[in-house]
Amino acid sequence: MFEIPVESLETPALTKAQLADMLFEQIGLNKRESKDMIDAFFEVISQRLIAGEDVKLAGFGNFQIRIKAPRPGRNPRTGELIPIAARRVVTFHASQKLKDQIQGDVDDSAGADELVEYNLLPPEA
Protein backbone atom coordinates (compact mmCIF):
# COMPACT_ATOMS: atom_id res chain seq x y z
CA MET A 1 0.00 0.00 0.00
CA PHE A 2 1.42 3.38 -0.99
CA GLU A 3 1.06 6.15 1.53
CA ILE A 4 1.52 9.86 0.84
CA PRO A 5 0.81 12.54 3.43
CA VAL A 6 -1.65 14.98 1.85
CA GLU A 7 0.37 18.01 2.91
CA SER A 8 3.36 16.70 0.91
CA LEU A 9 1.52 17.04 -2.39
CA GLU A 10 2.63 20.22 -4.14
CA THR A 11 -0.51 20.35 -6.28
CA PRO A 12 -3.97 18.91 -5.69
CA ALA A 13 -3.36 16.49 -8.61
CA LEU A 14 -1.31 13.31 -8.42
CA THR A 15 1.38 13.49 -11.11
CA LYS A 16 3.31 10.86 -13.05
CA ALA A 17 6.47 12.10 -11.33
CA GLN A 18 4.89 11.50 -7.92
CA LEU A 19 3.83 7.99 -8.97
CA ALA A 20 7.40 7.26 -10.11
CA ASP A 21 8.74 8.57 -6.79
CA MET A 22 6.38 6.24 -4.91
CA LEU A 23 7.65 3.25 -6.91
CA PHE A 24 11.21 4.33 -6.14
CA GLU A 25 10.63 4.86 -2.41
CA GLN A 26 8.22 2.05 -1.56
CA ILE A 27 9.11 -0.78 -3.95
CA GLY A 28 12.80 -0.13 -4.38
CA LEU A 29 13.01 0.31 -8.13
CA ASN A 30 15.63 2.80 -9.21
CA LYS A 31 14.38 6.20 -10.37
CA ARG A 32 14.90 5.46 -14.06
CA GLU A 33 13.03 2.13 -13.85
CA SER A 34 10.22 3.80 -11.92
CA LYS A 35 9.81 6.56 -14.50
CA ASP A 36 10.00 4.06 -17.39
CA MET A 37 7.35 1.83 -15.77
CA ILE A 38 4.92 4.71 -15.27
CA ASP A 39 5.54 6.00 -18.81
CA ALA A 40 5.02 2.50 -20.27
CA PHE A 41 1.77 2.05 -18.32
CA PHE A 42 0.28 5.28 -19.64
CA GLU A 43 1.63 4.65 -23.14
CA VAL A 44 -0.20 1.29 -23.30
CA ILE A 45 -3.44 2.93 -22.15
CA SER A 46 -3.03 5.79 -24.63
CA GLN A 47 -2.29 3.49 -27.57
CA ARG A 48 -5.34 1.32 -26.83
CA LEU A 49 -7.58 4.38 -26.69
CA ILE A 50 -6.08 5.78 -29.90
CA ALA A 51 -6.83 2.42 -31.55
CA GLY A 52 -10.48 2.83 -30.48
CA GLU A 53 -10.39 0.14 -27.78
CA ASP A 54 -11.90 0.50 -24.32
CA VAL A 55 -9.55 0.21 -21.34
CA LYS A 56 -10.92 -1.54 -18.25
CA LEU A 57 -9.02 -1.39 -14.98
CA ALA A 58 -10.67 -3.76 -12.49
CA GLY A 59 -11.59 -2.05 -9.25
CA PHE A 60 -10.84 1.38 -10.72
CA GLY A 61 -12.96 2.09 -13.80
CA ASN A 62 -13.32 2.11 -17.56
CA PHE A 63 -11.98 4.50 -20.17
CA GLN A 64 -14.10 4.51 -23.32
CA ILE A 65 -13.86 6.22 -26.69
CA ARG A 66 -17.04 8.00 -27.73
CA ILE A 67 -17.76 9.72 -31.04
CA LYS A 68 -19.49 13.05 -30.66
CA ALA A 69 -21.64 14.10 -33.59
CA PRO A 70 -21.06 17.38 -35.39
CA ARG A 71 -23.13 20.24 -34.01
CA PRO A 72 -23.59 23.95 -34.38
CA GLY A 73 -21.64 26.12 -31.97
CA ARG A 74 -21.54 29.80 -31.25
CA ASN A 75 -18.66 32.20 -30.66
CA PRO A 76 -19.55 33.62 -27.23
CA ARG A 77 -17.90 36.95 -27.96
CA THR A 78 -19.52 37.69 -31.34
CA GLY A 79 -22.51 35.36 -31.36
CA GLU A 80 -21.38 34.06 -34.76
CA LEU A 81 -22.46 30.49 -35.60
CA ILE A 82 -19.50 28.12 -35.94
CA PRO A 83 -19.82 24.46 -36.92
CA ILE A 84 -18.17 22.03 -34.51
CA ALA A 85 -16.86 18.95 -36.32
CA ALA A 86 -17.44 15.37 -35.22
CA ARG A 87 -14.71 14.19 -32.87
CA ARG A 88 -13.63 11.34 -30.67
CA VAL A 89 -13.52 11.91 -26.92
CA VAL A 90 -12.44 9.78 -23.96
CA THR A 91 -14.89 9.22 -21.13
CA PHE A 92 -14.15 7.67 -17.75
CA HIS A 93 -16.63 5.76 -15.63
CA ALA A 94 -15.51 4.86 -12.12
CA SER A 95 -16.10 1.29 -10.96
CA GLN A 96 -18.64 0.65 -8.23
CA LYS A 97 -15.77 -0.39 -5.94
CA LEU A 98 -14.04 2.98 -6.44
CA LYS A 99 -17.33 4.84 -5.97
CA ASP A 100 -17.95 2.96 -2.71
CA GLN A 101 -14.43 3.75 -1.47
CA ILE A 102 -14.86 7.43 -2.30
CA GLN A 103 -18.26 7.54 -0.63
CA GLY A 104 -16.81 5.79 2.44
CA ASP A 105 -14.12 8.48 2.69
CA VAL A 106 -16.82 11.17 2.76
CA ASP A 107 -18.71 9.42 5.56
CA ASP A 108 -15.57 8.87 7.66
CA SER A 109 -13.83 12.17 6.84
CA ALA A 110 -14.55 13.83 10.20
CA GLY A 111 -12.11 11.58 12.08
CA ALA A 112 -9.83 10.55 9.23
CA ASP A 113 -6.09 11.13 9.35
CA GLU A 114 -4.58 13.35 6.65
CA LEU A 115 -3.23 10.43 4.63
CA VAL A 116 -3.83 9.26 1.07
CA GLU A 117 -3.14 5.62 0.18
CA TYR A 118 -2.55 4.13 -3.27
CA ASN A 119 -2.38 0.40 -3.89
CA LEU A 120 -0.60 -0.10 -7.19
CA LEU A 121 0.29 -3.76 -6.63
CA PRO A 122 -2.02 -6.64 -7.58
CA PRO A 123 -3.45 -8.62 -4.64
CA GLU A 124 -1.14 -11.38 -3.48
CA ALA A 125 -2.29 -14.86 -4.44
Backbone as a printed PyTorch tensor [residue, N CA C, xyz], in Angstrom:
tensor([[[  0.8590,  -1.1720,   0.0000],
         [  0.0000,   0.0000,   0.0000],
         [  0.8980,   1.2250,   0.0000]],

        [[  0.6500,   2.1510,  -0.9160],
         [  1.4210,   3.3830,  -0.9930],
         [  0.7780,   4.4160,  -0.0950]],

        [[  1.5830,   5.1290,   0.6480],
         [  1.0570,   6.1540,   1.5310],
         [  1.7660,   7.4690,   1.2580]],

        [[  0.9740,   8.5290,   1.0720],
         [  1.5230,   9.8620,   0.8440],
         [  0.7850,  10.8180,   1.7610]],

        [[  1.4980,  11.5150,   2.6370],
         [  0.8120,  12.5420,   3.4260],
         [  0.2500,  13.6140,   2.4930]],

        [[ -0.9870,  14.0060,   2.7180],
         [ -1.6540,  14.9760,   1.8470],
         [ -0.8810,  16.2770,   1.7830]],

        [[ -0.3330,  16.7300,   2.9160],
         [  0.3690,  18.0060,   2.9080],
         [  1.6390,  17.9770,   2.0770]],

        [[  2.1440,  16.7630,   1.7120],
         [  3.3630,  16.6960,   0.9080],
         [  3.0870,  16.8880,  -0.5810]],

        [[  1.8430,  16.8450,  -0.9800],
         [  1.5200,  17.0420,  -2.3880],
         [  1.6410,  18.5220,  -2.7280]],

        [[  2.4320,  18.8300,  -3.7550],
         [  2.6260,  20.2250,  -4.1440],
         [  1.3980,  20.7830,  -4.8410]],

        [[  0.6970,  19.9320,  -5.5850],
         [ -0.5140,  20.3510,  -6.2780],
         [ -1.6270,  19.4050,  -5.8650]],

        [[ -2.8850,  19.8010,  -6.0760],
         [ -3.9740,  18.9130,  -5.6910],
         [ -4.0710,  17.6750,  -6.5960]],

        [[ -3.3200,  17.6320,  -7.6870],
         [ -3.3600,  16.4940,  -8.6060],
         [ -2.1700,  15.5740,  -8.3500]],

        [[ -2.3860,  14.2900,  -8.5060],
         [ -1.3080,  13.3120,  -8.4250],
         [ -0.6420,  13.2510,  -9.7900]],

        [[  0.6690,  13.4270,  -9.8400],
         [  1.3790,  13.4890, -11.1130],
         [  2.1170,  12.1900, -11.4020]],

        [[  2.5120,  12.0260, -12.6710],
         [  3.3100,  10.8630, -13.0470],
         [  4.6250,  10.8550, -12.2870]],

        [[  5.2150,  12.0130, -12.0750],
         [  6.4740,  12.0980, -11.3320],
         [  6.2820,  11.6140,  -9.8910]],

        [[  5.1580,  11.9610,  -9.2770],
         [  4.8870,  11.4980,  -7.9190],
         [  4.6850,   9.9860,  -7.8900]],

        [[  3.9970,   9.4470,  -8.8930],
         [  3.8320,   7.9890,  -8.9740],
         [  5.1890,   7.3030,  -9.0990]],

        [[  6.0600,   7.8310,  -9.9360],
         [  7.3950,   7.2580, -10.1120],
         [  8.1820,   7.3340,  -8.8020]],

        [[  8.0630,   8.4440,  -8.0790],
         [  8.7430,   8.5720,  -6.7860],
         [  8.2340,   7.5310,  -5.7870]],

        [[  6.9260,   7.2520,  -5.8170],
         [  6.3780,   6.2370,  -4.9120],
         [  6.9420,   4.8600,  -5.2360]],

        [[  7.0530,   4.5320,  -6.5300],
         [  7.6530,   3.2540,  -6.9060],
         [  9.0980,   3.1840,  -6.4340]],

        [[  9.8170,   4.2620,  -6.5760],
         [ 11.2090,   4.3290,  -6.1390],
         [ 11.3150,   4.1270,  -4.6270]],

        [[ 10.5200,   4.8730,  -3.8630],
         [ 10.6290,   4.8600,  -2.4070],
         [ 10.0460,   3.6060,  -1.7610]],

        [[  8.9430,   3.1000,  -2.2790],
         [  8.2240,   2.0520,  -1.5610],
         [  8.4160,   0.6560,  -2.1350]],

        [[  8.8680,   0.5390,  -3.3740],
         [  9.1110,  -0.7820,  -3.9490],
         [ 10.5960,  -1.0370,  -4.1030]],

        [[ 11.3600,   0.0270,  -4.2840],
         [ 12.8010,  -0.1260,  -4.3810],
         [ 13.3450,  -0.1310,  -5.7960]],

        [[ 12.4980,   0.1650,  -6.7710],
         [ 13.0080,   0.3130,  -8.1310],
         [ 13.8920,   1.5500,  -8.1730]],

        [[ 14.8630,   1.5660,  -9.1030],
         [ 15.6350,   2.7970,  -9.2120],
         [ 14.7740,   3.8520,  -9.9150]],

        [[ 15.2080,   5.0960,  -9.8550],
         [ 14.3780,   6.1960, -10.3680],
         [ 14.0960,   6.0550, -11.8590]],

        [[ 15.0870,   5.6140, -12.6210],
         [ 14.8960,   5.4550, -14.0620],
         [ 13.8750,   4.3590, -14.3530]],

        [[ 13.9840,   3.2240, -13.6630],
         [ 13.0260,   2.1290, -13.8520],
         [ 11.6180,   2.5750, -13.4610]],

        [[ 11.5170,   3.3130, -12.3800],
         [ 10.2160,   3.8030, -11.9210],
         [  9.5650,   4.6980, -12.9660]],

        [[ 10.3370,   5.6490, -13.4880],
         [  9.8140,   6.5640, -14.5030],
         [  9.4290,   5.7900, -15.7600]],

        [[ 10.2870,   4.8530, -16.1910],
         [ 10.0010,   4.0620, -17.3880],
         [  8.7370,   3.2190, -17.2190]],

        [[  8.5320,   2.6610, -16.0210],
         [  7.3520,   1.8270, -15.7660],
         [  6.0750,   2.6600, -15.8370]],

        [[  6.0940,   3.8290, -15.2310],
         [  4.9180,   4.7050, -15.2720],
         [  4.6530,   5.1680, -16.7040]],

        [[  5.7020,   5.5700, -17.4160],
         [  5.5440,   5.9970, -18.8100],
         [  4.9870,   4.8710, -19.6760]],

        [[  5.4900,   3.6430, -19.4820],
         [  5.0230,   2.5010, -20.2690],
         [  3.5540,   2.1990, -19.9760]],

        [[  3.1550,   2.2970, -18.7100],
         [  1.7700,   2.0500, -18.3160],
         [  0.8210,   3.0150, -19.0400]],

        [[  1.1440,   4.2910, -18.9940],
         [  0.2820,   5.2790, -19.6380],
         [  0.3650,   5.2080, -21.1610]],

        [[  1.5000,   4.8110, -21.6980],
         [  1.6300,   4.6460, -23.1450],
         [  0.7270,   3.5170, -23.6420]],

        [[  0.6760,   2.4120, -22.9200],
         [ -0.1970,   1.2900, -23.2990],
         [ -1.6540,   1.7420, -23.2880]],

        [[ -2.0590,   2.4400, -22.2330],
         [ -3.4420,   2.9250, -22.1520],
         [ -3.7310,   3.8860, -23.3010]],

        [[ -2.8280,   4.8150, -23.5500],
         [ -3.0270,   5.7890, -24.6310],
         [ -3.1500,   5.1120, -25.9830]],

        [[ -2.2640,   4.1670, -26.2720],
         [ -2.2880,   3.4860, -27.5660],
         [ -3.5730,   2.6920, -27.7650]],

        [[ -4.0740,   2.0580, -26.7200],
         [ -5.3400,   1.3180, -26.8280],
         [ -6.4950,   2.2630, -27.1170]],

        [[ -6.5130,   3.4080, -26.4520],
         [ -7.5840,   4.3790, -26.6890],
         [ -7.4870,   4.9680, -28.0920]],

        [[ -6.2720,   5.2610, -28.5460],
         [ -6.0780,   5.7820, -29.9040],
         [ -6.5730,   4.7780, -30.9310]],

        [[ -6.3810,   3.4830, -30.6450],
         [ -6.8310,   2.4240, -31.5460],
         [ -8.3450,   2.2060, -31.4690]],

        [[ -9.0240,   2.9400, -30.5910],
         [-10.4760,   2.8290, -30.4830],
         [-10.9410,   1.7540, -29.5210]],

        [[-10.0390,   1.1880, -28.7410],
         [-10.3930,   0.1360, -27.7840],
         [-10.7130,   0.7480, -26.4220]],

        [[-11.6230,   0.1030, -25.6920],
         [-11.8970,   0.5030, -24.3230],
         [-10.7800,  -0.0310, -23.4310]],

        [[-10.5330,   0.6570, -22.3240],
         [ -9.5470,   0.2070, -21.3380],
         [-10.2860,   0.0150, -20.0210]],

        [[-10.2230,  -1.2090, -19.4960],
         [-10.9190,  -1.5430, -18.2530],
         [ -9.8920,  -1.8940, -17.1960]],

        [[ -9.9110,  -1.1510, -16.0970],
         [ -9.0160,  -1.3950, -14.9780],
         [ -9.8770,  -1.8670, -13.8030]],

        [[ -9.8260,  -3.1630, -13.5140],
         [-10.6750,  -3.7620, -12.4870],
         [-10.5020,  -3.0360, -11.1560]],

        [[-11.6160,  -2.7160, -10.5280],
         [-11.5950,  -2.0450,  -9.2460],
         [-11.3460,  -0.5530,  -9.3360]],

        [[-11.1070,  -0.0390, -10.5390],
         [-10.8410,   1.3840, -10.7170],
         [-11.8750,   2.0200, -11.6260]],

        [[-11.9720,   1.5290, -12.8850],
         [-12.9580,   2.0880, -13.7970],
         [-12.6370,   1.7820, -15.2350]],

        [[-13.4460,   2.3460, -16.1270],
         [-13.3190,   2.1090, -17.5620],
         [-13.1190,   3.4230, -18.3080]],

        [[-12.1680,   3.4020, -19.2390],
         [-11.9800,   4.5010, -20.1740],
         [-12.5970,   4.0490, -21.4890]],

        [[-13.4360,   4.8780, -22.0730],
         [-14.1010,   4.5130, -23.3160],
         [-13.9610,   5.6440, -24.3250]],

        [[-13.8740,   5.2580, -25.6010],
         [-13.8610,   6.2230, -26.6950],
         [-15.3060,   6.4210, -27.1410]],

        [[-15.6990,   7.6610, -27.2760],
         [-17.0420,   8.0020, -27.7270],
         [-16.9130,   8.9620, -28.9050]],

        [[-17.7600,   8.8130, -29.8840],
         [-17.7560,   9.7170, -31.0360],
         [-18.8840,  10.7270, -30.8440]],

        [[-18.4960,  11.9890, -30.7890],
         [-19.4930,  13.0520, -30.6570],
         [-19.8580,  13.5340, -32.0550]],

        [[-21.1270,  13.6790, -32.2860],
         [-21.6380,  14.0970, -33.5890],
         [-21.3140,  15.5740, -33.8350]],

        [[-21.2590,  15.9500, -35.1080],
         [-21.0650,  17.3780, -35.3910],
         [-22.2720,  18.1660, -34.8920]],

        [[-22.0280,  19.4200, -34.5370],
         [-23.1250,  20.2410, -34.0110],
         [-22.8160,  21.7070, -34.2520]],

        [[-23.8420,  22.5160, -34.2300],
         [-23.5920,  23.9500, -34.3760],
         [-23.0900,  24.5250, -33.0520]],

        [[-22.1490,  25.4300, -33.1410],
         [-21.6410,  26.1190, -31.9650],
         [-21.7950,  27.6130, -32.1630]],

        [[-21.3960,  28.3490, -31.1640],
         [-21.5360,  29.8000, -31.2480],
         [-20.3270,  30.4350, -30.5810]],

        [[-19.7400,  31.4310, -31.2480],
         [-18.6650,  32.2020, -30.6590],
         [-19.2870,  33.0690, -29.5670]],

        [[-18.8920,  32.8730, -28.3070],
         [-19.5550,  33.6200, -27.2300],
         [-19.3050,  35.1260, -27.2880]],

        [[-18.2150,  35.5340, -27.8900],
         [-17.9000,  36.9550, -27.9630],
         [-18.7250,  37.6660, -29.0350]],

        [[-18.8400,  37.0300, -30.2280],
         [-19.5160,  37.6910, -31.3450],
         [-20.9110,  37.1480, -31.6050]],

        [[-21.2180,  35.9780, -31.0890],
         [-22.5130,  35.3620, -31.3610],
         [-22.5640,  34.6580, -32.7020]],

        [[-21.4480,  34.6810, -33.4420],
         [-21.3780,  34.0550, -34.7630],
         [-21.5140,  32.5360, -34.6480]],

        [[-22.3190,  31.9500, -35.5640],
         [-22.4570,  30.4930, -35.5990],
         [-21.1930,  29.8620, -36.1720]],

        [[-20.7060,  28.8280, -35.5010],
         [-19.5020,  28.1220, -35.9430],
         [-19.7920,  26.6300, -35.8760]],

        [[-19.5770,  25.9140, -36.9780],
         [-19.8160,  24.4640, -36.9220],
         [-18.7110,  23.7690, -36.1170]],

        [[-19.1150,  22.8350, -35.2690],
         [-18.1670,  22.0280, -34.5070],
         [-18.1560,  20.6500, -35.1520]],

        [[-16.9920,  20.2210, -35.6060],
         [-16.8570,  18.9460, -36.3210],
         [-17.0450,  17.7570, -35.3780]],

        [[-17.3690,  16.6200, -35.9820],
         [-17.4410,  15.3730, -35.2170],
         [-16.0530,  15.0910, -34.6520]],

        [[-16.0060,  14.4940, -33.4800],
         [-14.7090,  14.1910, -32.8740],
         [-14.8300,  13.0140, -31.9190]],

        [[-13.6830,  12.4310, -31.6370],
         [-13.6280,  11.3360, -30.6670],
         [-13.1940,  11.9030, -29.3260]],

        [[-13.8590,  11.4580, -28.2600],
         [-13.5180,  11.9070, -26.9160],
         [-13.3670,  10.6820, -26.0150]],

        [[-12.6190,  10.8480, -24.9450],
         [-12.4400,   9.7820, -23.9620],
         [-13.3450,  10.0780, -22.7840]],

        [[-14.0810,   9.0730, -22.3380],
         [-14.8860,   9.2170, -21.1330],
         [-14.3730,   8.2300, -20.1020]],

        [[-14.5460,   8.5540, -18.8420],
         [-14.1500,   7.6710, -17.7520],
         [-15.3540,   7.4150, -16.8750]],

        [[-15.5620,   6.1490, -16.5480],
         [-16.6340,   5.7570, -15.6330],
         [-15.9900,   4.9850, -14.4960]],

        [[-16.1020,   5.5110, -13.2920],
         [-15.5130,   4.8620, -12.1200],
         [-16.2400,   3.5540, -11.8300]],

        [[-15.4840,   2.5640, -11.3430],
         [-16.0970,   1.2880, -10.9600],
         [-16.9170,   1.4970,  -9.6910]],

        [[-17.8270,   0.5520,  -9.4370],
         [-18.6370,   0.6510,  -8.2270],
         [-17.7530,   0.5450,  -6.9910]],

        [[-16.7000,  -0.2550,  -7.0700],
         [-15.7690,  -0.3880,  -5.9420],
         [-15.1180,   0.9560,  -5.6240]],

        [[-14.6520,   1.6710,  -6.6470],
         [-14.0390,   2.9850,  -6.4370],
         [-15.0730,   3.9670,  -5.9040]],

        [[-16.2800,   3.9520,  -6.4610],
         [-17.3350,   4.8440,  -5.9730],
         [-17.6240,   4.5870,  -4.5050]],

        [[-17.6930,   3.3060,  -4.1150],
         [-17.9540,   2.9560,  -2.7150],
         [-16.8200,   3.4350,  -1.8070]],

        [[-15.5690,   3.2850,  -2.2670],
         [-14.4320,   3.7450,  -1.4700],
         [-14.4650,   5.2550,  -1.3050]],

        [[-14.7890,   5.9680,  -2.3670],
         [-14.8550,   7.4270,  -2.2980],
         [-15.9840,   7.8440,  -1.3690]],

        [[-17.1220,   7.2080,  -1.4830],
         [-18.2560,   7.5400,  -0.6270],
         [-17.9270,   7.2320,   0.8320]],

        [[-17.2100,   6.1360,   1.0780],
         [-16.8060,   5.7900,   2.4400],
         [-15.9070,   6.8390,   3.0350]],

        [[-15.0190,   7.4280,   2.2160],
         [-14.1250,   8.4820,   2.6940],
         [-14.9130,   9.7170,   3.1160]],

        [[-16.0090,  10.0060,   2.4150],
         [-16.8210,  11.1730,   2.7600],
         [-17.4960,  10.9440,   4.1040]],

        [[-18.0140,   9.7250,   4.3200],
         [-18.7120,   9.4170,   5.5620],
         [-17.7670,   9.4280,   6.7570]],

        [[-16.5220,   8.9950,   6.5720],
         [-15.5670,   8.8740,   7.6620],
         [-14.6150,  10.0570,   7.7490]],

        [[-14.8170,  11.1030,   6.9480],
         [-13.8310,  12.1730,   6.8390],
         [-13.6600,  12.9830,   8.1190]],

        [[-14.6530,  13.0110,   9.0040],
         [-14.5470,  13.8300,  10.2040],
         [-13.3980,  13.3730,  11.0940]],

        [[-13.1690,  12.0670,  11.2030],
         [-12.1150,  11.5830,  12.0760],
         [-10.9380,  10.9930,  11.3290]],

        [[-10.8900,  11.1720,  10.0310],
         [ -9.8340,  10.5480,   9.2290],
         [ -8.5170,  11.2870,   9.3880]],

        [[ -7.4150,  10.5310,   9.3430],
         [ -6.0880,  11.1290,   9.3480],
         [ -5.8420,  11.7490,   7.9880]],

        [[ -4.9340,  12.7090,   7.9120],
         [ -4.5780,  13.3500,   6.6510],
         [ -3.5930,  12.4690,   5.9110]],

        [[ -4.0840,  11.3730,   5.3240],
         [ -3.2300,  10.4260,   4.6320],
         [ -3.9560,   9.8960,   3.4140]],

        [[ -3.2640,   9.8200,   2.2890],
         [ -3.8320,   9.2620,   1.0710],
         [ -3.0730,   7.9800,   0.7830]],

        [[ -3.7840,   6.8910,   0.4650],
         [ -3.1390,   5.6160,   0.1810],
         [ -3.4260,   5.2010,  -1.2490]],

        [[ -2.4060,   4.6290,  -1.9150],
         [ -2.5520,   4.1330,  -3.2750],
         [ -2.0260,   2.7140,  -3.3010]],

        [[ -2.8270,   1.7830,  -3.7620],
         [ -2.3840,   0.4030,  -3.8850],
         [ -2.1810,   0.1240,  -5.3630]],

        [[ -0.9170,   0.1050,  -5.7930],
         [ -0.6050,  -0.1050,  -7.1950],
         [ -0.2140,  -1.5560,  -7.4930]],

        [[ -0.1160,  -2.3700,  -6.4450],
         [  0.2850,  -3.7590,  -6.6260],
         [ -0.9500,  -4.6370,  -6.7330]],

        [[ -0.8860,  -5.7090,  -7.5350],
         [ -2.0170,  -6.6420,  -7.5840],
         [ -2.1170,  -7.3860,  -6.2660]],

        [[ -3.3190,  -7.8680,  -5.8940],
         [ -3.4470,  -8.6200,  -4.6440],
         [ -2.5560,  -9.8610,  -4.6840]],

        [[ -2.0000, -10.1900,  -3.5410],
         [ -1.1410, -11.3750,  -3.4800],
         [ -2.0030, -12.6190,  -3.5420]],

        [[ -1.5200, -13.6260,  -4.2860],
         [ -2.2850, -14.8580,  -4.4390],
         [ -2.0360, -15.8050,  -3.2920]]])
